[in-house]
Coordinates of N, CA, C and O in Angstrom, one line a residue:
M1 N 100.7 -0.9 215.5 CA 100.0 -0.2 214.4 C 100.8 -0.5 213.1 O 102.1 -0.5 213.1
S2 N 100.2 -0.8 212.1 CA 100.9 -1.1 210.8 C 101.4 0.1 210.1 O 100.9 1.2 210.3
Q3 N 102.3 -0.1 209.2 CA 102.9 1.0 208.5 C 102.7 0.7 207.0 O 102.8 -0.4 206.5
N4 N 102.3 1.8 206.3 CA 102.1 1.7 204.8 C 103.2 2.6 204.2 O 103.3 3.8 204.5
T5 N 103.9 2.0 203.3 CA 104.9 2.8 202.6 C 104.2 3.7 201.6 O 103.4 3.2 200.7
I6 N 104.4 5.0 201.7 CA 103.7 5.9 200.8 C 104.7 6.4 199.7 O 104.2 6.8 198.6
L7 N 106.0 6.4 200.0 CA 107.0 6.7 198.9 C 108.2 5.8 199.1 O 108.7 5.7 200.2
S8 N 108.6 5.2 198.0 CA 109.7 4.3 198.0 C 111.0 5.2 197.7 O 110.9 6.4 197.4
H9 N 112.1 4.6 197.8 CA 113.4 5.3 197.5 C 113.4 5.9 196.1 O 113.7 7.1 195.9
Q10 N 113.0 5.1 195.2 CA 113.0 5.6 193.8 C 112.0 6.7 193.6 O 112.2 7.7 192.9
E11 N 110.8 6.6 194.2 CA 109.8 7.7 194.2 C 110.3 9.0 194.8 O 110.1 10.1 194.3
I12 N 111.0 8.9 195.9 CA 111.6 10.0 196.6 C 112.6 10.7 195.7 O 112.6 11.9 195.5
E13 N 113.5 9.9 195.1 CA 114.5 10.4 194.2 C 113.8 11.1 193.0 O 114.3 12.2 192.6
H14 N 112.7 10.6 192.5 CA 112.0 11.2 191.4 C 111.4 12.6 191.8 O 111.5 13.6 191.1
K15 N 110.8 12.6 193.0 CA 110.2 13.8 193.6 C 111.3 14.9 193.8 O 111.0 16.1 193.5
I16 N 112.4 14.5 194.3 CA 113.5 15.4 194.5 C 113.9 16.1 193.2 O 114.1 17.3 193.1
K17 N 114.1 15.2 192.2 CA 114.5 15.7 190.8 C 113.4 16.7 190.3 O 113.7 17.8 189.7
R18 N 112.1 16.3 190.4 CA 111.1 17.2 189.9 C 111.0 18.5 190.7 O 110.9 19.6 190.1
I19 N 111.2 18.5 192.0 CA 111.2 19.7 192.8 C 112.4 20.6 192.4 O 112.3 21.8 192.2
A20 N 113.6 20.0 192.1 CA 114.8 20.7 191.7 C 114.5 21.4 190.4 O 114.9 22.6 190.2
Y21 N 113.9 20.7 189.4 CA 113.5 21.3 188.1 C 112.6 22.5 188.3 O 112.7 23.5 187.7
Q22 N 111.6 22.3 189.2 CA 110.6 23.4 189.4 C 111.3 24.6 190.1 O 111.0 25.7 189.7
I23 N 112.2 24.4 191.0 CA 113.0 25.5 191.6 C 113.8 26.2 190.5 O 113.8 27.4 190.4
Y24 N 114.5 25.4 189.7 CA 115.3 26.0 188.6 C 114.4 26.9 187.7 O 114.8 28.0 187.3
E25 N 113.2 26.3 187.3 CA 112.3 27.1 186.4 C 111.9 28.4 187.1 O 111.8 29.4 186.4
T26 N 111.6 28.4 188.4 CA 111.2 29.5 189.1 C 112.3 30.6 189.3 O 112.0 31.8 189.3
F27 N 113.5 30.1 189.5 CA 114.7 31.0 189.8 C 115.6 31.0 188.6 O 116.8 31.3 188.8
V28 N 115.1 30.8 187.4 CA 116.0 30.7 186.2 C 116.9 31.9 186.0 O 118.0 31.8 185.4
E29 N 116.4 33.1 186.4 CA 117.2 34.3 186.1 C 118.1 34.6 187.2 O 118.8 35.6 187.2
E30 N 118.2 33.8 188.3 CA 119.1 34.1 189.4 C 120.4 33.4 189.2 O 120.5 32.4 188.6
E31 N 121.4 34.1 189.7 CA 122.8 33.5 189.6 C 123.1 32.6 190.8 O 123.8 31.7 190.7
T32 N 122.4 32.9 191.9 CA 122.6 32.2 193.2 C 121.3 31.9 193.8 O 120.4 32.8 193.9
I33 N 121.1 30.7 194.3 CA 119.9 30.3 195.1 C 120.4 29.7 196.4 O 121.3 28.9 196.4
V34 N 119.7 30.1 197.5 CA 120.0 29.5 198.8 C 118.9 28.4 199.1 O 117.7 28.7 199.0
I35 N 119.3 27.2 199.3 CA 118.4 26.1 199.6 C 118.6 25.9 201.2 O 119.7 25.5 201.6
A36 N 117.6 26.3 201.9 CA 117.6 26.3 203.4 C 116.8 25.1 203.9 O 115.6 25.1 203.7
G37 N 117.4 24.2 204.6 CA 116.7 23.0 205.1 C 116.5 23.1 206.6 O 117.5 23.4 207.3
I38 N 115.3 22.8 207.1 CA 115.0 22.8 208.5 C 115.7 21.6 209.1 O 115.5 20.4 208.7
A39 N 116.5 21.8 210.1 CA 117.4 20.8 210.7 C 116.7 19.5 211.0 O 115.6 19.4 211.4
S40 N 117.4 18.6 210.7 CA 117.4 17.1 210.6 C 116.9 16.7 209.3 O 117.6 16.9 208.3
N41 N 115.7 16.2 209.2 CA 115.2 15.6 207.9 C 115.0 16.7 206.8 O 115.3 16.4 205.6
G42 N 114.6 17.9 207.1 CA 114.5 19.0 206.2 C 115.8 19.3 205.5 O 115.9 19.6 204.3
S43 N 116.8 19.3 206.3 CA 118.2 19.7 205.8 C 118.7 18.5 204.9 O 119.4 18.8 203.9
V44 N 118.4 17.3 205.2 CA 118.8 16.2 204.4 C 118.1 16.3 203.0 O 118.8 16.2 202.0
L45 N 116.8 16.6 203.0 CA 116.1 16.7 201.8 C 116.6 18.0 201.0 O 116.8 17.9 199.8
A46 N 116.9 19.0 201.7 CA 117.5 20.3 201.1 C 118.8 20.0 200.4 O 119.1 20.5 199.3
Q47 N 119.7 19.2 201.1 CA 121.0 18.9 200.5 C 120.8 18.1 199.2 O 121.5 18.3 198.3
R48 N 119.9 17.2 199.2 CA 119.6 16.3 198.0 C 119.1 17.2 196.9 O 119.4 17.0 195.7
I49 N 118.2 18.1 197.2 CA 117.6 19.0 196.2 C 118.7 19.9 195.7 O 118.9 20.1 194.5
A50 N 119.6 20.5 196.6 CA 120.7 21.3 196.2 C 121.6 20.6 195.3 O 122.1 21.2 194.2
S51 N 122.0 19.4 195.6 CA 122.9 18.6 194.8 C 122.3 18.3 193.4 O 123.0 18.5 192.4
T52 N 121.0 18.0 193.3 CA 120.3 17.8 192.0 C 120.3 19.1 191.3 O 120.5 19.1 190.0
L53 N 120.0 20.2 191.9 CA 119.9 21.5 191.3 C 121.3 21.9 190.6 O 121.3 22.4 189.5
E54 N 122.3 21.6 191.4 CA 123.7 21.9 190.8 C 124.0 21.0 189.6 O 124.7 21.5 188.7
S55 N 123.4 19.8 189.6 CA 123.7 18.9 188.4 C 122.9 19.2 187.2 O 123.3 18.9 186.1
I56 N 121.8 19.9 187.4 CA 120.9 20.2 186.2 C 121.0 21.7 185.7 O 120.4 22.0 184.7
S57 N 121.6 22.5 186.5 CA 121.6 23.9 186.1 C 123.0 24.6 186.4 O 123.8 24.1 187.1
P58 N 123.2 25.8 185.8 CA 124.4 26.5 186.0 C 124.4 27.4 187.2 O 125.3 28.1 187.6
V59 N 123.3 27.4 187.9 CA 123.0 28.3 189.1 C 124.0 27.9 190.2 O 124.2 26.7 190.5
K60 N 124.5 28.9 190.9 CA 125.3 28.6 192.1 C 124.3 28.3 193.3 O 123.4 29.1 193.5
V61 N 124.5 27.2 194.0 CA 123.6 26.8 195.1 C 124.4 26.9 196.4 O 125.5 26.4 196.5
I62 N 123.8 27.7 197.3 CA 124.3 27.7 198.7 C 123.4 27.0 199.6 O 122.2 27.2 199.6
F63 N 123.9 26.0 200.3 CA 123.1 25.2 201.3 C 123.2 25.9 202.6 O 124.2 26.4 203.1
C64 N 122.0 25.9 203.3 CA 121.9 26.5 204.6 C 121.1 25.6 205.5 O 120.0 25.1 205.0
E65 N 121.5 25.3 206.7 CA 120.7 24.6 207.6 C 120.1 25.5 208.6 O 120.7 26.5 209.1
V66 N 118.8 25.3 208.9 CA 118.0 26.2 209.7 C 117.7 25.4 211.0 O 117.1 24.3 210.9
Y67 N 118.0 26.0 212.1 CA 117.8 25.3 213.4 C 116.6 25.9 214.1 O 116.6 27.1 214.6
I68 N 115.5 25.1 214.2 CA 114.3 25.6 214.9 C 113.9 24.5 216.0 O 113.9 23.3 215.7
D69 N 113.6 25.0 217.2 CA 113.1 24.1 218.2 C 111.7 23.8 217.9 O 110.8 24.7 218.1
K70 N 111.4 22.6 217.4 CA 110.0 22.3 216.9 C 109.0 22.3 218.0 O 107.8 22.5 217.8
Q71 N 109.4 22.1 219.3 CA 108.5 22.1 220.4 C 108.3 23.6 220.9 O 107.2 23.9 221.4
N72 N 109.3 24.4 220.7 CA 109.2 25.9 221.0 C 109.6 26.7 219.9 O 110.7 27.3 219.9
P73 N 108.8 26.8 218.8 CA 109.3 27.5 217.6 C 109.5 29.0 217.8 O 110.1 29.7 217.0
L74 N 109.0 29.6 218.9 CA 109.2 31.0 219.2 C 110.6 31.3 219.7 O 111.1 32.4 219.7
D75 N 111.3 30.2 220.1 CA 112.7 30.4 220.5 C 113.6 30.9 219.4 O 113.2 30.8 218.2
T76 N 114.8 31.3 219.7 CA 115.6 31.9 218.6 C 115.9 30.9 217.5 O 116.2 29.7 217.8
I77 N 115.8 31.3 216.3 CA 116.1 30.5 215.1 C 117.4 30.9 214.6 O 117.7 32.1 214.5
T78 N 118.3 29.9 214.3 CA 119.6 30.2 213.8 C 119.8 29.5 212.5 O 119.1 28.5 212.2
T79 N 120.8 29.9 211.7 CA 121.1 29.3 210.5 C 122.6 29.0 210.4 O 123.4 29.7 211.1
S80 N 123.0 28.1 209.6 CA 124.4 27.7 209.4 C 125.2 28.7 208.6 O 126.5 28.6 208.6
I81 N 124.6 29.6 208.0 CA 125.3 30.7 207.3 C 124.8 32.0 207.8 O 123.8 32.1 208.4
S82 N 125.6 33.1 207.6 CA 125.3 34.4 208.1 C 124.2 35.0 207.2 O 123.9 34.7 206.1
T83 N 123.5 36.0 207.9 CA 122.4 36.7 207.2 C 122.9 37.3 205.9 O 122.2 37.3 204.9
Q84 N 124.1 37.8 205.9 CA 124.6 38.5 204.6 C 124.7 37.5 203.5 O 124.6 37.9 202.3
E85 N 124.9 36.2 203.7 CA 125.0 35.3 202.7 C 123.7 35.0 201.9 O 123.7 34.5 200.8
Y86 N 122.6 35.2 202.6 CA 121.3 35.1 201.9 C 120.5 36.4 201.7 O 119.5 36.4 200.9
Q87 N 121.0 37.4 202.2 CA 120.4 38.7 202.0 C 120.4 39.1 200.5 O 121.4 39.0 199.8
G88 N 119.2 39.5 200.0 CA 119.1 39.9 198.6 C 119.1 38.8 197.6 O 119.2 39.0 196.4
K89 N 119.0 37.5 198.1 CA 119.0 36.4 197.2 C 117.7 35.7 197.1 O 116.8 35.9 198.0
G90 N 117.6 34.7 196.2 CA 116.4 33.8 196.2 C 116.6 32.7 197.2 O 117.7 32.1 197.2
V91 N 115.6 32.4 198.0 CA 115.7 31.4 199.1 C 114.6 30.4 198.9 O 113.4 30.8 198.7
V92 N 114.9 29.1 199.1 CA 113.8 28.1 199.2 C 114.0 27.4 200.6 O 115.1 26.9 200.9
L93 N 112.9 27.5 201.4 CA 112.9 26.9 202.7 C 112.3 25.5 202.5 O 111.2 25.3 202.0
V94 N 113.1 24.4 203.0 CA 112.7 23.0 202.8 C 112.5 22.3 204.1 O 113.3 22.4 205.0
D95 N 111.4 21.5 204.1 CA 111.2 20.6 205.3 C 110.7 19.3 204.7 O 110.2 19.2 203.5
D96 N 110.7 18.2 205.5 CA 110.3 16.9 204.9 C 108.8 16.7 204.9 O 108.2 16.4 203.9
V97 N 108.1 17.0 206.0 CA 106.7 16.8 206.1 C 106.0 18.1 206.6 O 106.5 18.7 207.6
L98 N 105.0 18.6 206.0 CA 104.2 19.7 206.4 C 103.0 19.1 207.1 O 102.1 18.5 206.5
N99 N 102.9 19.3 208.4 CA 101.8 18.8 209.2 C 100.9 20.0 209.6 O 100.0 20.3 208.8
S100 N 101.2 20.6 210.7 CA 100.3 21.8 211.1 C 100.8 23.1 210.4 O 100.0 24.0 210.3
G101 N 102.0 23.1 210.0 CA 102.5 24.3 209.4 C 103.3 25.2 210.3 O 103.9 26.2 209.9
S102 N 103.4 24.9 211.6 CA 104.0 25.8 212.6 C 105.5 25.9 212.3 O 106.0 27.0 212.3
T103 N 106.2 24.8 212.1 CA 107.6 24.9 211.9 C 108.0 25.7 210.6 O 108.8 26.6 210.7
L104 N 107.3 25.4 209.6 CA 107.5 26.2 208.3 C 107.2 27.6 208.5 O 107.9 28.5 208.0
M105 N 106.1 27.9 209.2 CA 105.6 29.3 209.4 C 106.7 30.1 210.2 O 107.0 31.2 209.8
Y106 N 107.2 29.6 211.2 CA 108.3 30.3 212.0 C 109.6 30.4 211.2 O 110.3 31.3 211.3
G107 N 109.8 29.4 210.4 CA 111.0 29.4 209.5 C 110.9 30.5 208.5 O 111.8 31.3 208.3
V108 N 109.7 30.7 207.9 CA 109.4 31.7 207.0 C 109.6 33.1 207.7 O 110.2 34.0 207.1
K109 N 109.0 33.2 208.9 CA 109.1 34.5 209.6 C 110.6 34.9 209.8 O 110.9 36.1 209.7
H110 N 111.4 33.9 210.1 CA 112.9 34.2 210.3 C 113.5 34.8 209.0 O 114.2 35.8 209.1
F111 N 113.2 34.3 207.9 CA 113.7 34.8 206.7 C 113.1 36.1 206.2 O 113.8 36.8 205.5
L112 N 111.9 36.3 206.6 CA 111.3 37.6 206.2 C 111.8 38.8 206.9 O 111.5 39.9 206.5
E113 N 112.6 38.6 207.9 CA 113.2 39.7 208.7 C 114.5 40.2 207.9 O 115.1 41.2 208.3
V114 N 114.8 39.6 206.8 CA 116.0 40.0 206.0 C 115.4 40.2 204.6 O 114.6 39.5 204.0
P115 N 115.9 41.3 203.9 CA 115.4 41.5 202.5 C 115.9 40.5 201.6 O 117.1 40.2 201.5
L116 N 114.9 39.8 200.9 CA 115.2 38.7 200.0 C 114.7 39.1 198.6 O 113.8 39.9 198.5
K117 N 115.3 38.5 197.6 CA 114.9 38.8 196.2 C 113.6 38.0 195.9 O 112.7 38.5 195.3
K118 N 113.6 36.7 196.3 CA 112.4 35.8 196.1 C 112.5 34.8 197.2 O 113.5 34.4 197.6
F119 N 111.3 34.3 197.6 CA 111.2 33.3 198.7 C 110.2 32.3 198.4 O 109.0 32.7 198.0
K120 N 110.5 31.0 198.5 CA 109.6 29.9 198.2 C 109.8 28.8 199.3 O 110.8 28.8 200.0
T121 N 108.8 27.9 199.3 CA 108.9 26.8 200.3 C 108.7 25.5 199.5 O 108.1 25.4 198.5
A122 N 109.3 24.4 200.1 CA 109.2 23.1 199.5 C 109.1 22.0 200.6 O 109.8 22.2 201.6
V123 N 108.3 21.0 200.4 CA 108.2 19.9 201.3 C 108.1 18.6 200.4 O 107.6 18.7 199.3
L124 N 108.5 17.5 201.0 CA 108.3 16.2 200.4 C 106.9 15.8 200.5 O 106.2 15.3 199.5
V125 N 106.3 15.9 201.7 CA 104.9 15.4 202.0 C 104.1 16.5 202.6 O 104.5 17.1 203.7
D126 N 103.0 16.9 202.0 CA 102.1 17.9 202.5 C 100.9 17.1 203.0 O 100.2 16.5 202.2
R127 N 100.7 17.1 204.3 CA 99.6 16.3 205.0 C 98.2 17.0 205.0 O 97.2 16.4 205.4
N128 N 98.1 18.2 204.6 CA 96.8 18.9 204.5 C 96.2 19.1 205.9 O 95.0 19.0 206.0
H129 N 97.0 19.3 206.9 CA 96.4 19.5 208.3 C 96.8 20.9 208.8 O 97.1 21.1 210.0
K130 N 96.9 21.9 207.9 CA 97.5 23.2 208.3 C 96.6 23.9 209.4 O 95.4 23.9 209.3
Q131 N 97.3 24.4 210.4 CA 96.7 25.2 211.4 C 97.2 26.6 211.2 O 96.8 27.5 212.0
F132 N 98.1 26.8 210.3 CA 98.6 28.2 210.0 C 98.5 28.4 208.5 O 98.5 27.5 207.7
P133 N 98.3 29.7 208.1 CA 98.1 30.1 206.7 C 99.4 30.0 205.9 O 100.0 31.0 205.5
I134 N 100.0 28.8 205.8 CA 101.2 28.6 205.1 C 101.0 27.9 203.8 O 100.2 26.9 203.7
K135 N 101.6 28.3 202.7 CA 101.4 27.7 201.4 C 102.7 27.1 201.0 O 103.8 27.7 201.1
V136 N 102.7 25.9 200.4 CA 103.9 25.2 199.9 C 103.9 25.4 198.4 O 103.0 25.2 197.7
D137 N 105.1 25.9 198.0 CA 105.2 26.2 196.5 C 105.6 25.0 195.7 O 105.2 24.8 194.6
F138 N 106.5 24.1 196.3 CA 106.9 22.9 195.7 C 106.7 21.7 196.6 O 107.2 21.8 197.8
K139 N 106.0 20.7 196.2 CA 105.7 19.5 197.1 C 105.8 18.3 196.3 O 105.5 18.2 195.1
G140 N 106.3 17.2 197.0 CA 106.5 15.9 196.3 C 105.1 15.2 196.2 O 104.8 14.7 195.2
I141 N 104.4 15.2 197.3 CA 103.1 14.5 197.3 C 102.2 15.2 198.3 O 102.6 15.7 199.4
S142 N 100.9 15.3 198.0 CA 99.9 15.8 198.9 C 99.1 14.6 199.4 O 98.7 13.8 198.6
L143 N 98.9 14.6 200.7 CA 98.4 13.4 201.3 C 97.3 13.7 202.3 O 97.5 14.5 203.2
S144 N 96.1 13.2 202.1 CA 95.0 13.4 203.1 C 95.1 12.3 204.1 O 94.9 11.1 203.8
T145 N 95.3 12.7 205.3 CA 95.5 11.7 206.4 C 94.6 12.1 207.6 O 94.2 13.3 207.6
S146 N 94.4 11.2 208.5 CA 93.7 11.6 209.7 C 94.7 12.2 210.7 O 95.9 12.0 210.5
S147 N 94.2 13.0 211.6 CA 95.1 13.6 212.6 C 95.8 12.6 213.5 O 96.9 12.9 214.0
Q148 N 95.3 11.4 213.6 CA 95.9 10.3 214.4 C 97.0 9.6 213.7 O 97.9 9.0 214.3
E149 N 97.1 9.7 212.4 CA 98.1 9.1 211.6 C 99.4 9.9 211.6 O 99.4 11.1 211.8
H150 N 100.5 9.2 211.4 CA 101.8 9.9 211.5 C 102.6 9.5 210.2 O 102.6 8.4 209.8
V151 N 103.2 10.5 209.6 CA 104.1 10.3 208.4 C 105.5 10.5 208.9 O 105.9 11.4 209.5
S152 N 106.3 9.5 208.6 CA 107.7 9.5 208.8 C 108.5 9.3 207.5 O 108.2 8.5 206.7
V153 N 109.5 10.2 207.4 CA 110.4 10.1 206.2 C 111.8 9.6 206.8 O 112.3 10.2 207.7
V154 N 112.3 8.6 206.2 CA 113.6 8.1 206.6 C 114.6 8.3 205.5 O 114.3 7.9 204.3
F155 N 115.7 9.0 205.8 CA 116.7 9.2 204.8 C 118.0 8.5 205.3 O 118.5 8.8 206.3
E156 N 118.4 7.4 204.5 CA 119.6 6.7 204.7 C 120.5 6.9 203.5 O 120.0 7.4 202.5
E157 N 121.7 6.5 203.6 CA 122.6 6.8 202.5 C 122.2 6.2 201.2 O 122.1 6.9 200.1
N158 N 121.8 4.9 201.2 CA 121.3 4.3 199.9 C 119.9 3.9 199.9 O 119.4 3.2 199.0
E159 N 119.1 4.3 200.9 CA 117.7 3.9 201.0 C 116.9 5.0 201.7 O 117.3 5.5 202.7
S160 N 115.9 5.5 201.0 CA 115.0 6.5 201.6 C 113.6 6.0 201.4 O 113.3 5.3 200.4
Y161 N 112.7 6.3 202.3 CA 111.3 6.0 202.2 C 110.4 6.8 203.1 O 110.9 7.4 204.1
A162 N 109.2 6.9 202.8 CA 108.2 7.6 203.7 C 107.1 6.6 204.0 O 106.6 5.9 203.1
V163 N 106.7 6.6 205.3 CA 105.7 5.6 205.7 C 104.6 6.4 206.5 O 104.8 7.4 207.1
L164 N 103.4 5.8 206.4 CA 102.3 6.3 207.1 C 101.9 5.3 208.2 O 101.8 4.1 207.9
S165 N 101.8 5.7 209.5 CA 101.5 4.7 210.5 C 100.4 5.3 211.4 O 100.1 6.5 211.4

């Protein structure tokens, strides 16, 4: 099956910067923002957003990695920081691709068990195949695909891209 590049490295960098500015505008009155990335690609994207956010704003950014078993999202969800570190703060939950919405939905559920000041979600690619009532607040690109197609985001040190296959 052939692959079509839907986002180049430069386009991904541009989307990350735009998402970071949108987050800053939304959380402009906050002193601290927690950027929580769903483990593996979501956390790479979250780290890049956090880094950009730190470079464009005076806001203190706390990075958090969220561990969800994507095959069994009802299993225990853990984070790289303690609950106290994000309690009462603004949090942005980040993933690379929103497909059915289940991973993001269970990630949201985890954070809603703790009192937060403000909560938003961000993805690089929204595929519009939601099976759960989840809304993305910040997205790089919205893509209408068939359910047989697959979107992959590759993050390497000096090269990133998203492909549709």
